[in-house]
Amino acid sequence: MKKKVAILGGGPNRIGQGIEFDYCCVHASFALREHGYESIMINCNPETVSTDYDTSDRLYFEPLTFEDVLNILEKENPEGVILQFGGQTPLKLAIPLMNAGVRILGTSPQAIDIAEDRKKFKMLLDNLGLKQPESATATGFYEALQIAEKLSFPVLVRPSYVLGGRAMQIVYDGESLEEFVGKAIEASPYHPVLIDKFLDDAAEVDVDAICDGEKCVIGGIMEHIEEAGIHSGDSAMVIPPFSLKESVVDEIIIATKKLALSLNIVGLLNIQFAVKDDEIYILEVNPRASRTVPFVSKTIGVPLAKLATKIMLGKSLSELQFEKEVKLNYFAVKESVFPFNRFSNVDAILGPEMKSTGEVIGIDKTFEMAYAKSQLAAGQKLPLGGNVFISVQDKHKGLIHPVAKEFQNLGFKIIATRGTGRFLSEMGLDVKIAGKLYESERPNIIDFIKNNQIQLIINTPSGKKPKKDIISIRTIAVHRDIPLITTIRAAYATVLAIKKLKEGKIEIRDIKEYYNMKQS
């Protein structure tokens, strides 16, 4: 009789629960089959490959609750259970299942608990000499206000143990804090609210690594295009990093390996870093597969989830012949796909709460063309000429100037709101001013949009509650398929991509051709 192993999936499909976890579960099932195990899939999502009749040997289409899972395990009596491929949903069952006598394959529930528990995690980072943003926990508004004032605004407010950044928000003042603390408590009523000092305008970096308990190999280091504060499931990101200093990348590699070995990771690990003024900060450690595992695996040509499963069955990285990082001679950009055009009342702005429903990849020898391909694949048609509308918050005016200048050099005309337009004019650019919606001056920005005179919009949010006219601009842009950019770093990437597109045409290659470009 074959030995059995159970896999816990990610549960029903919803925004915040990436379908990428299903990819990992399917690869786990294939790996088990290769090693002569009977795979038992426990999942309740009719839309995914993991619940297809021929993916696993046995399928239980049941809710991922402690009681339901335990009933199945008592009936099947498997050798062990794999939790780390279904995202946050099965990870929460690690301690309860262990206490019930279930054998958890891979990273131990104790290590998972250290990564999830804020106090234990802080002690680990202190022992390793690694930094994280200042933080504290609160159980109500007044305690939260005291903490926020001590840390100084802006702060990141988030509930504990939730999926996809639900009810998470960057807060810039006390009035907004009261509203969002209430939402955070409602989202997770039995746990304290987490409050972190928000590192404004920092670059964010994701790292996916694989570890066998003794050796750690990094699969991919992904630099986010957007600034820190955008959910990693929503942010565009690039492998390898396109703007980080080599010394910073080296520090990230060292920190990742320190954490992996200290936590005794067996399988996959994801770490999110923030980089500000060349200093690295640990934002989060996930002792499991992340949403980016399929992206990294396809980019480097190595099935990380399948290898991680084999490690959980007792194989080492040496036996699997994956002992060093893959060096790339090309760039891969992951871009997210959003459902904004189907929800007329949703503001098309990105933040800590996940909103995307899919993703695409652009690959090319240069970062600029890889980014251009990713935008095209995501349905964002970058214009090669016409008018660019720019409206940014005050602190971004100096940063947007070189972007606007490059657009003008490429032959675009600049239209801006009064404040942004005045600044760009003083910097020597030719700018046309658009009136605000609530003013009598015409034409206003909506007039320009309705007359098909705007080909691209750059609008960075102020951080405080957005005004109705700003929401209207973003909403109309989405429904008229006008490319909308809401961060400075994405604006830089976009103008570079447009410049590249104007220089030459897009080359189409088989992905295997790129794999052949990998450095030995």
Short mmCIF file of C-alpha atoms in Angstrom, two decimals:
data_model
loop_
_atom_site.label_atom_id
_atom_site.label_comp_id
_atom_site.label_asym_id
_atom_site.label_seq_id
_atom_site.Cartn_x
_atom_site.Cartn_y
_atom_site.Cartn_z
CA MET A 1 0.00 0.00 0.00
CA LYS A 2 1.31 3.46 -0.96
CA LYS A 3 2.21 5.99 1.73
CA LYS A 4 -0.11 9.02 1.78
CA VAL A 5 0.55 12.76 2.17
CA ALA A 6 -2.19 15.39 2.46
CA ILE A 7 -1.95 18.89 0.95
CA LEU A 8 -4.04 21.78 2.26
CA GLY A 9 -5.04 24.21 -0.50
CA GLY A 10 -5.86 27.90 -0.33
CA GLY A 11 -9.63 27.67 -0.05
CA PRO A 12 -12.25 29.49 -2.11
CA ASN A 13 -11.24 32.04 -4.71
CA ARG A 14 -11.56 35.65 -3.58
CA ILE A 15 -9.63 38.88 -3.96
CA GLY A 16 -6.72 38.59 -1.52
CA GLN A 17 -6.25 34.84 -2.06
CA GLY A 18 -3.87 34.40 -4.97
CA ILE A 19 -4.47 31.64 -7.50
CA GLU A 20 -0.67 31.32 -7.45
CA PHE A 21 -1.01 29.16 -4.32
CA ASP A 22 -2.99 26.66 -6.37
CA TYR A 23 -0.02 26.40 -8.74
CA CYS A 24 2.16 25.40 -5.76
CA CYS A 25 -0.37 22.80 -4.56
CA VAL A 26 -0.53 21.20 -8.02
CA HIS A 27 3.27 21.00 -8.23
CA ALA A 28 3.31 19.42 -4.76
CA SER A 29 0.87 16.75 -5.92
CA PHE A 30 3.00 16.01 -9.00
CA ALA A 31 6.15 15.75 -6.84
CA LEU A 32 4.45 13.32 -4.45
CA ARG A 33 3.41 11.14 -7.37
CA GLU A 34 7.00 11.14 -8.71
CA HIS A 35 8.18 9.80 -5.34
CA GLY A 36 5.54 7.07 -5.13
CA TYR A 37 3.23 8.75 -2.60
CA GLU A 38 -0.54 8.93 -2.79
CA SER A 39 -1.53 12.60 -2.71
CA ILE A 40 -4.65 13.77 -0.88
CA MET A 41 -5.82 17.28 -1.80
CA ILE A 42 -8.06 19.13 0.68
CA ASN A 43 -9.48 22.25 -0.96
CA CYS A 44 -12.84 23.84 -1.73
CA ASN A 45 -12.33 25.88 -4.89
CA PRO A 46 -14.18 24.74 -8.05
CA GLU A 47 -12.21 27.16 -10.26
CA THR A 48 -8.76 25.66 -9.86
CA VAL A 49 -6.51 22.92 -11.22
CA SER A 50 -5.84 21.49 -7.74
CA THR A 51 -9.46 20.34 -7.56
CA ASP A 52 -9.47 18.74 -11.04
CA TYR A 53 -10.33 15.04 -10.85
CA ASP A 54 -6.94 13.88 -12.18
CA THR A 55 -4.55 16.20 -10.27
CA SER A 56 -4.38 14.19 -7.05
CA ASP A 57 -5.12 10.59 -6.09
CA ARG A 58 -7.85 11.71 -3.68
CA LEU A 59 -9.74 14.99 -3.42
CA TYR A 60 -11.74 16.23 -0.45
CA PHE A 61 -13.81 19.22 -1.47
CA GLU A 62 -14.28 20.52 2.08
CA PRO A 63 -13.83 23.79 4.02
CA LEU A 64 -10.35 24.45 5.43
CA THR A 65 -11.42 24.56 9.06
CA PHE A 66 -9.67 22.73 11.90
CA GLU A 67 -12.61 20.36 12.48
CA ASP A 68 -13.15 19.47 8.81
CA VAL A 69 -9.44 18.94 8.12
CA LEU A 70 -8.94 16.84 11.27
CA ASN A 71 -11.90 14.60 10.35
CA ILE A 72 -10.34 13.90 6.94
CA LEU A 73 -6.89 13.23 8.41
CA GLU A 74 -8.32 10.83 10.99
CA LYS A 75 -10.03 8.92 8.18
CA GLU A 76 -7.02 8.87 5.78
CA ASN A 77 -4.18 8.64 8.35
CA PRO A 78 -1.47 10.14 6.07
CA GLU A 79 2.29 10.16 6.79
CA GLY A 80 2.08 13.93 7.13
CA VAL A 81 0.44 17.16 5.97
CA ILE A 82 1.85 19.93 3.74
CA LEU A 83 0.62 23.38 4.86
CA GLN A 84 2.98 25.84 3.23
CA PHE A 85 1.51 25.90 -0.30
CA GLY A 86 -1.98 27.28 0.42
CA GLY A 87 -1.06 30.74 1.69
CA GLN A 88 -2.20 32.15 5.01
CA THR A 89 -5.39 30.05 5.26
CA PRO A 90 -3.80 26.63 6.04
CA LEU A 91 -0.85 28.21 7.87
CA LYS A 92 -3.19 29.30 10.66
CA LEU A 93 -3.97 25.60 11.30
CA ALA A 94 -0.32 24.66 11.99
CA ILE A 95 -0.38 24.91 15.80
CA PRO A 96 -3.90 23.43 16.29
CA LEU A 97 -3.09 20.45 14.02
CA MET A 98 0.26 19.85 15.73
CA ASN A 99 -1.46 19.92 19.14
CA ALA A 100 -3.91 17.32 17.80
CA GLY A 101 -1.00 14.99 16.98
CA VAL A 102 -0.79 15.63 13.22
CA ARG A 103 2.69 15.48 11.66
CA ILE A 104 3.40 18.72 9.75
CA LEU A 105 5.87 18.23 6.89
CA GLY A 106 8.44 20.92 6.21
CA THR A 107 8.99 23.95 8.43
CA SER A 108 7.93 23.25 12.03
CA PRO A 109 4.81 24.90 13.51
CA GLN A 110 7.07 26.42 16.20
CA ALA A 111 9.10 28.24 13.52
CA ILE A 112 5.86 29.35 11.83
CA ASP A 113 4.68 30.73 15.18
CA ILE A 114 7.91 32.74 15.64
CA ALA A 115 7.44 34.35 12.22
CA GLU A 116 3.74 35.10 12.91
CA ASP A 117 4.09 36.31 16.54
CA ARG A 118 5.29 39.94 16.59
CA LYS A 119 7.13 39.78 19.93
CA LYS A 120 8.92 36.50 19.20
CA PHE A 121 9.82 37.74 15.72
CA LYS A 122 11.25 41.00 17.08
CA MET A 123 13.44 39.04 19.51
CA LEU A 124 14.73 36.91 16.62
CA LEU A 125 15.60 39.99 14.52
CA ASP A 126 17.34 41.64 17.49
CA ASN A 127 19.43 38.48 18.05
CA LEU A 128 20.43 38.44 14.36
CA GLY A 129 21.20 42.17 14.29
CA LEU A 130 18.53 42.88 11.65
CA LYS A 131 16.36 46.00 11.53
CA GLN A 132 12.61 46.40 11.20
CA PRO A 133 10.41 49.52 11.25
CA GLU A 134 9.40 50.59 14.76
CA SER A 135 6.08 49.04 15.73
CA ALA A 136 3.64 48.32 18.56
CA THR A 137 0.22 46.75 19.12
CA ALA A 138 -3.01 48.34 20.36
CA THR A 139 -6.46 47.11 21.38
CA GLY A 140 -8.36 50.38 20.88
CA PHE A 141 -8.25 53.86 19.32
CA TYR A 142 -6.77 55.85 22.21
CA GLU A 143 -3.92 53.40 22.69
CA ALA A 144 -3.38 53.40 18.91
CA LEU A 145 -3.30 57.23 18.84
CA GLN A 146 -0.63 57.35 21.56
CA ILE A 147 1.48 54.83 19.64
CA ALA A 148 1.01 56.67 16.31
CA GLU A 149 2.03 60.00 17.87
CA LYS A 150 5.09 58.37 19.43
CA LEU A 151 6.12 56.75 16.13
CA SER A 152 5.04 59.91 14.22
CA PHE A 153 2.68 59.78 11.22
CA PRO A 154 2.41 58.19 8.69
CA VAL A 155 1.82 54.74 10.22
CA LEU A 156 0.65 51.43 8.80
CA VAL A 157 -2.41 50.06 10.60
CA ARG A 158 -3.28 46.40 10.14
CA PRO A 159 -5.24 43.65 11.87
CA SER A 160 -3.54 40.37 12.84
CA TYR A 161 -4.07 37.08 10.98
CA VAL A 162 -5.93 38.35 7.91
CA LEU A 163 -5.64 37.55 4.22
CA GLY A 164 -4.41 39.75 1.38
CA GLY A 165 -3.83 42.84 3.51
CA ARG A 166 -7.53 43.10 4.36
CA ALA A 167 -8.42 46.28 6.32
CA MET A 168 -4.77 47.39 6.15
CA GLN A 169 -4.17 51.10 5.62
CA ILE A 170 -1.47 53.77 5.62
CA VAL A 171 -2.72 56.51 7.96
CA TYR A 172 -1.53 60.12 7.92
CA ASP A 173 -3.53 61.74 10.75
CA GLY A 174 -5.56 61.08 13.92
CA GLU A 175 -8.96 61.47 12.25
CA SER A 176 -8.20 58.75 9.69
CA LEU A 177 -6.63 56.59 12.42
CA GLU A 178 -9.90 56.37 14.35
CA GLU A 179 -11.76 55.16 11.24
CA PHE A 180 -9.19 52.55 10.24
CA VAL A 181 -8.56 51.18 13.75
CA GLY A 182 -12.30 50.46 13.90
CA LYS A 183 -12.11 48.59 10.58
CA ALA A 184 -9.05 46.62 11.71
CA ILE A 185 -10.75 45.52 14.96
CA GLU A 186 -13.84 44.51 12.98
CA ALA A 187 -11.71 42.43 10.56
CA SER A 188 -9.92 40.55 13.37
CA PRO A 189 -11.83 41.12 16.65
CA TYR A 190 -9.88 38.72 18.87
CA HIS A 191 -6.39 40.00 18.07
CA PRO A 192 -4.61 43.33 18.67
CA VAL A 193 -4.18 45.92 15.92
CA LEU A 194 -0.62 46.17 14.60
CA ILE A 195 0.84 49.66 14.12
CA ASP A 196 4.11 50.13 12.21
CA LYS A 197 6.08 53.25 11.41
CA PHE A 198 5.59 53.63 7.65
CA LEU A 199 8.78 54.19 5.65
CA ASP A 200 7.59 56.79 3.17
CA ASP A 201 9.05 56.56 -0.37
CA ALA A 202 11.10 53.44 0.43
CA ALA A 203 11.73 50.78 -2.23
CA GLU A 204 10.22 47.39 -1.45
CA VAL A 205 11.90 44.08 -2.25
CA ASP A 206 10.50 40.54 -2.17
CA VAL A 207 12.77 37.50 -1.85
CA ASP A 208 11.72 33.90 -2.48
CA ALA A 209 14.14 31.27 -1.17
CA ILE A 210 14.25 27.52 -0.69
CA CYS A 211 15.93 25.82 2.28
CA ASP A 212 16.57 22.24 3.40
CA GLY A 213 17.34 23.14 7.02
CA GLU A 214 21.08 23.31 6.38
CA LYS A 215 21.49 25.21 3.13
CA CYS A 216 19.50 28.12 1.66
CA VAL A 217 19.36 29.06 -2.03
CA ILE A 218 17.63 32.23 -3.20
CA GLY A 219 15.23 31.71 -6.09
CA GLY A 220 14.68 35.37 -6.93
CA ILE A 221 15.16 38.90 -5.60
CA MET A 222 12.29 41.07 -6.86
CA GLU A 223 12.45 44.85 -6.74
CA HIS A 224 8.97 46.41 -6.64
CA ILE A 225 8.31 49.10 -9.21
CA GLU A 226 5.93 50.87 -6.82
CA GLU A 227 7.11 52.30 -3.50
CA ALA A 228 6.71 50.37 -0.23
CA GLY A 229 3.11 50.35 0.98
CA ILE A 230 1.57 48.68 -2.08
CA HIS A 231 0.51 45.06 -1.41
CA SER A 232 3.00 42.63 -2.94
CA GLY A 233 0.12 40.93 -4.79
CA ASP A 234 -0.64 44.25 -6.55
CA SER A 235 2.80 45.71 -7.15
CA ALA A 236 4.70 45.33 -10.40
CA MET A 237 8.11 43.79 -9.71
CA VAL A 238 11.25 42.95 -11.61
CA ILE A 239 13.89 40.20 -11.48
CA PRO A 240 16.78 40.99 -11.16
CA PRO A 241 16.62 44.36 -9.30
CA PHE A 242 17.03 47.27 -11.72
CA SER A 243 18.03 50.16 -9.43
CA LEU A 244 19.39 48.74 -6.16
CA LYS A 245 23.10 49.03 -5.36
CA GLU A 246 25.05 45.79 -5.45
CA SER A 247 26.01 46.27 -1.79
CA VAL A 248 22.31 46.49 -0.83
CA VAL A 249 21.51 43.30 -2.79
CA ASP A 250 24.39 41.54 -1.00
CA GLU A 251 22.98 42.62 2.38
CA ILE A 252 19.55 41.28 1.40
CA ILE A 253 21.08 37.91 0.45
CA ILE A 254 22.93 37.66 3.79
CA ALA A 255 19.81 38.63 5.81
CA THR A 256 17.65 36.10 3.92
CA LYS A 257 20.03 33.23 4.57
CA LYS A 258 20.43 34.20 8.25
CA LEU A 259 16.66 34.16 8.76
CA ALA A 260 16.13 30.93 6.81
CA LEU A 261 18.70 29.01 8.82
CA SER A 262 17.71 30.57 12.17
CA LEU A 263 14.08 29.53 11.62
CA ASN A 264 15.24 26.12 10.37
CA ILE A 265 13.12 26.50 7.23
CA VAL A 266 12.41 23.25 5.38
CA GLY A 267 10.79 24.19 2.08
CA LEU A 268 9.93 27.69 0.86
CA LEU A 269 10.41 31.09 2.48
CA ASN A 270 9.34 34.60 1.44
CA ILE A 271 10.76 37.79 2.98
CA GLN A 272 9.64 41.34 2.28
CA PHE A 273 12.23 44.10 2.74
CA ALA A 274 12.06 47.89 2.56
CA VAL A 275 15.12 49.82 1.39
CA LYS A 276 15.40 53.46 2.46
CA ASP A 277 18.61 55.49 2.12
CA ASP A 278 20.46 52.21 1.36
CA GLU A 279 19.41 50.75 4.74
CA ILE A 280 17.44 47.48 4.69
CA TYR A 281 14.47 46.79 6.96
CA ILE A 282 12.57 43.51 7.40
CA LEU A 283 8.85 44.07 6.85
CA GLU A 284 7.61 40.49 6.99
CA VAL A 285 8.76 36.88 6.89
CA ASN A 286 6.42 34.23 5.50
CA PRO A 287 7.58 30.65 6.22
CA ARG A 288 5.59 29.36 3.25
CA ALA A 289 5.13 29.70 -0.48
CA SER A 290 4.31 33.22 -1.61
CA ARG A 291 2.25 34.61 -4.47
CA THR A 292 5.48 35.22 -6.38
CA VAL A 293 6.67 31.57 -6.49
CA PRO A 294 5.15 30.89 -9.97
CA PHE A 295 6.67 34.15 -11.30
CA VAL A 296 10.13 33.32 -9.94
CA SER A 297 9.91 29.69 -11.09
CA LYS A 298 8.94 30.65 -14.65
CA THR A 299 11.61 33.39 -14.75
CA ILE A 300 14.54 31.19 -13.68
CA GLY A 301 13.25 27.92 -15.18
CA VAL A 302 13.31 26.02 -11.85
CA PRO A 303 10.08 24.52 -10.35
CA LEU A 304 10.60 25.76 -6.78
CA ALA A 305 7.35 24.34 -5.35
CA LYS A 306 8.16 20.88 -6.71
CA LEU A 307 11.69 21.01 -5.27
CA ALA A 308 10.33 22.22 -1.91
CA THR A 309 7.97 19.23 -1.76
CA LYS A 310 10.86 16.85 -2.37
CA ILE A 311 12.81 18.56 0.43
CA MET A 312 9.85 17.98 2.77
CA LEU A 313 10.05 14.29 1.86
CA GLY A 314 13.69 14.19 3.01
CA LYS A 315 15.74 15.23 -0.03
CA SER A 316 18.52 17.84 0.26
CA LEU A 317 19.28 20.72 -2.11
CA SER A 318 22.52 18.93 -3.01
CA GLU A 319 20.61 15.80 -4.02
CA LEU A 320 18.24 17.95 -6.08
CA GLN A 321 21.24 19.68 -7.73
CA PHE A 322 20.03 23.17 -6.87
CA GLU A 323 22.85 24.59 -4.77
CA LYS A 324 23.46 28.09 -6.13
CA GLU A 325 21.49 31.10 -7.31
CA VAL A 326 20.56 31.41 -10.99
CA LYS A 327 22.20 34.45 -12.62
CA LEU A 328 20.11 36.04 -15.39
CA ASN A 329 21.14 37.91 -18.53
CA TYR A 330 17.59 39.19 -19.04
CA PHE A 331 14.81 40.91 -17.09
CA ALA A 332 11.36 39.65 -16.14
CA VAL A 333 8.60 42.01 -14.97
CA LYS A 334 5.47 40.78 -13.19
CA GLU A 335 2.49 43.11 -13.59
CA SER A 336 -0.88 42.75 -11.88
CA VAL A 337 -4.29 42.78 -13.56
CA PHE A 338 -7.11 44.65 -11.83
CA PRO A 339 -10.93 44.46 -12.01
CA PHE A 340 -11.51 48.24 -11.63
CA ASN A 341 -13.45 48.53 -14.90
CA ARG A 342 -16.09 46.14 -13.46
CA PHE A 343 -16.58 48.08 -10.21
CA SER A 344 -17.70 51.62 -10.96
CA ASN A 345 -17.54 52.83 -7.34
CA VAL A 346 -14.05 51.53 -6.48
CA ASP A 347 -11.19 54.04 -6.51
CA ALA A 348 -8.39 52.77 -8.78
CA ILE A 349 -5.67 53.48 -6.25
CA LEU A 350 -3.24 50.90 -4.88
CA GLY A 351 -2.42 50.41 -1.21
CA PRO A 352 -1.70 47.75 1.42
CA GLU A 353 -5.00 45.93 0.77
CA MET A 354 -4.81 43.59 -2.22
CA LYS A 355 -7.11 44.38 -5.16
CA SER A 356 -5.66 42.47 -8.14
CA THR A 357 -7.25 39.39 -9.69
CA GLY A 358 -4.44 38.12 -11.91
CA GLU A 359 -0.97 38.77 -13.24
CA VAL A 360 1.17 38.67 -16.39
CA ILE A 361 4.91 38.57 -17.16
CA GLY A 362 7.01 40.53 -19.64
CA ILE A 363 10.52 39.23 -20.44
CA ASP A 364 13.25 40.93 -22.46
CA LYS A 365 16.98 41.60 -22.55
CA THR A 366 16.39 45.14 -21.19
CA PHE A 367 14.34 46.27 -18.20
CA GLU A 368 12.60 48.96 -20.26
CA MET A 369 11.27 46.57 -22.90
CA ALA A 370 10.37 43.91 -20.33
CA TYR A 371 8.29 46.54 -18.51
CA ALA A 372 6.67 47.65 -21.79
CA LYS A 373 5.73 44.02 -22.59
CA SER A 374 4.24 43.54 -19.11
CA GLN A 375 2.05 46.63 -19.54
CA LEU A 376 0.85 45.47 -22.94
CA ALA A 377 0.04 42.00 -21.55
CA ALA A 378 -1.91 43.57 -18.66
CA GLY A 379 -4.05 45.59 -21.09
CA GLN A 380 -2.30 48.90 -20.43
CA LYS A 381 -1.64 50.30 -23.91
CA LEU A 382 1.23 52.77 -23.54
CA PRO A 383 0.87 55.74 -25.94
CA LEU A 384 3.73 56.83 -28.19
CA GLY A 385 2.47 60.41 -28.41
CA GLY A 386 -0.29 62.83 -27.36
CA ASN A 387 -1.02 64.53 -24.01
CA VAL A 388 0.05 63.48 -20.51
CA PHE A 389 -2.00 64.76 -17.57
CA ILE A 390 0.04 65.19 -14.35
CA SER A 391 -1.27 65.90 -10.84
CA VAL A 392 0.96 64.98 -7.90
CA GLN A 393 1.10 65.77 -4.20
CA ASP A 394 3.49 68.53 -3.10
CA LYS A 395 6.35 66.31 -1.92
CA HIS A 396 6.43 64.55 -5.33
CA LYS A 397 6.73 67.71 -7.48
CA GLY A 398 10.53 67.66 -7.50
CA LEU A 399 10.53 63.93 -8.31
CA ILE A 400 8.05 64.22 -11.17
CA HIS A 401 9.99 66.98 -12.94
CA PRO A 402 12.56 64.70 -14.69
CA VAL A 403 9.71 62.38 -15.74
CA ALA A 404 7.70 65.25 -17.21
CA LYS A 405 10.82 66.62 -18.93
CA GLU A 406 11.50 63.22 -20.53
CA PHE A 407 7.89 63.04 -21.76
CA GLN A 408 8.30 66.49 -23.33
CA ASN A 409 11.59 65.39 -24.94
CA LEU A 410 9.68 62.43 -26.45
CA GLY A 411 7.19 64.83 -28.07
CA PHE A 412 4.34 64.64 -25.56
CA LYS A 413 2.38 67.73 -24.45
CA ILE A 414 1.96 68.24 -20.68
CA ILE A 415 -1.40 69.13 -19.10
CA ALA A 416 -1.46 69.61 -15.33
CA THR A 417 -3.46 70.87 -12.37
CA ARG A 418 -2.64 74.41 -11.23
CA GLY A 419 -0.20 73.52 -8.42
CA THR A 420 1.73 70.89 -10.36
CA GLY A 421 1.59 72.95 -13.55
CA ARG A 422 2.97 76.08 -11.87
CA PHE A 423 5.92 74.11 -10.48
CA LEU A 424 6.72 72.45 -13.83
CA SER A 425 6.44 75.80 -15.64
CA GLU A 426 8.90 77.37 -13.19
CA MET A 427 11.25 74.48 -14.01
CA GLY A 428 11.16 75.51 -17.68
CA LEU A 429 8.57 73.09 -19.08
CA ASP A 430 5.73 74.08 -21.42
CA VAL A 431 2.55 73.18 -19.48
CA LYS A 432 -1.16 73.72 -20.12
CA ILE A 433 -3.30 74.18 -16.98
CA ALA A 434 -6.58 72.24 -16.59
CA GLY A 435 -9.29 73.67 -14.31
CA LYS A 436 -10.58 71.71 -11.31
CA LEU A 437 -14.03 70.09 -11.45
CA TYR A 438 -15.61 72.26 -8.78
CA GLU A 439 -14.36 75.51 -10.36
CA SER A 440 -16.10 77.42 -13.15
CA GLU A 441 -12.95 77.54 -15.26
CA ARG A 442 -13.22 75.41 -18.43
CA PRO A 443 -11.94 73.24 -19.93
CA ASN A 444 -11.38 71.13 -16.83
CA ILE A 445 -9.61 67.79 -16.76
CA ILE A 446 -12.82 65.79 -17.34
CA ASP A 447 -13.48 67.88 -20.48
CA PHE A 448 -10.03 66.95 -21.78
CA ILE A 449 -10.62 63.26 -21.02
CA LYS A 450 -14.09 63.18 -22.62
CA ASN A 451 -12.71 64.90 -25.73
CA ASN A 452 -10.07 62.13 -26.05
CA GLN A 453 -7.28 64.65 -25.46
CA ILE A 454 -5.56 62.71 -22.64
CA GLN A 455 -3.46 59.66 -23.52
CA LEU A 456 -1.83 59.03 -20.11
CA ILE A 457 -2.56 60.10 -16.51
CA ILE A 458 -0.02 60.40 -13.66
CA ASN A 459 -1.74 61.06 -10.34
CA THR A 460 -0.17 60.36 -6.95
CA PRO A 461 -2.60 60.37 -3.99
CA SER A 462 -2.12 62.86 -1.15
CA GLY A 463 -2.37 60.18 1.53
CA LYS A 464 -5.39 61.77 3.18
CA LYS A 465 -8.98 61.03 2.20
CA PRO A 466 -9.14 61.68 -1.57
CA LYS A 467 -11.40 64.40 -2.91
CA LYS A 468 -14.34 63.40 -5.11
CA ASP A 469 -12.89 65.09 -8.19
CA ILE A 470 -9.66 63.06 -7.92
CA ILE A 471 -11.63 59.80 -7.58
CA SER A 472 -13.74 60.84 -10.61
CA ILE A 473 -10.61 61.41 -12.71
CA ARG A 474 -9.19 57.98 -11.82
CA THR A 475 -12.55 56.23 -12.35
CA ILE A 476 -13.16 57.82 -15.77
CA ALA A 477 -9.58 56.97 -16.79
CA VAL A 478 -10.16 53.29 -16.01
CA HIS A 479 -13.47 53.11 -17.87
CA ARG A 480 -11.98 54.83 -20.92
CA ASP A 481 -8.88 52.58 -20.94
CA ILE A 482 -6.49 55.49 -20.36
CA PRO A 483 -3.25 54.27 -18.73
CA LEU A 484 -3.31 55.42 -15.10
CA ILE A 485 -0.12 55.67 -13.01
CA THR A 486 -0.35 56.41 -9.28
CA THR A 487 3.26 56.17 -8.05
CA ILE A 488 6.45 58.05 -8.94
CA ARG A 489 8.55 54.92 -9.49
CA ALA A 490 5.94 53.54 -11.92
CA ALA A 491 5.96 56.89 -13.76
CA TYR A 492 9.76 56.58 -14.21
CA ALA A 493 9.42 53.01 -15.48
CA THR A 494 6.63 54.03 -17.87
CA VAL A 495 8.51 56.88 -19.53
CA LEU A 496 11.57 54.60 -19.96
CA ALA A 497 9.35 51.92 -21.52
CA ILE A 498 7.72 54.40 -23.92
CA LYS A 499 11.15 55.70 -24.97
CA LYS A 500 12.24 52.11 -25.70
CA LEU A 501 9.08 51.39 -27.69
CA LYS A 502 9.69 54.49 -29.82
CA GLU A 503 13.26 53.33 -30.52
CA GLY A 504 12.39 49.91 -31.91
CA LYS A 505 9.81 47.18 -32.22
CA ILE A 506 9.01 44.42 -29.75
CA GLU A 507 10.90 41.13 -30.19
CA ILE A 508 9.01 37.90 -29.50
CA ARG A 509 11.04 34.95 -28.21
CA ASP A 510 10.29 31.51 -26.82
CA ILE A 511 10.90 31.48 -23.06
CA LYS A 512 13.42 28.65 -23.56
CA GLU A 513 15.59 31.07 -25.56
CA TYR A 514 15.82 33.24 -22.46
CA TYR A 515 16.68 30.24 -20.29
CA ASN A 516 19.61 29.58 -22.63
CA MET A 517 20.88 33.11 -21.82
CA LYS A 518 21.30 32.28 -18.11
CA GLN A 519 24.81 32.69 -16.78
CA SER A 520 26.51 29.53 -15.57
#
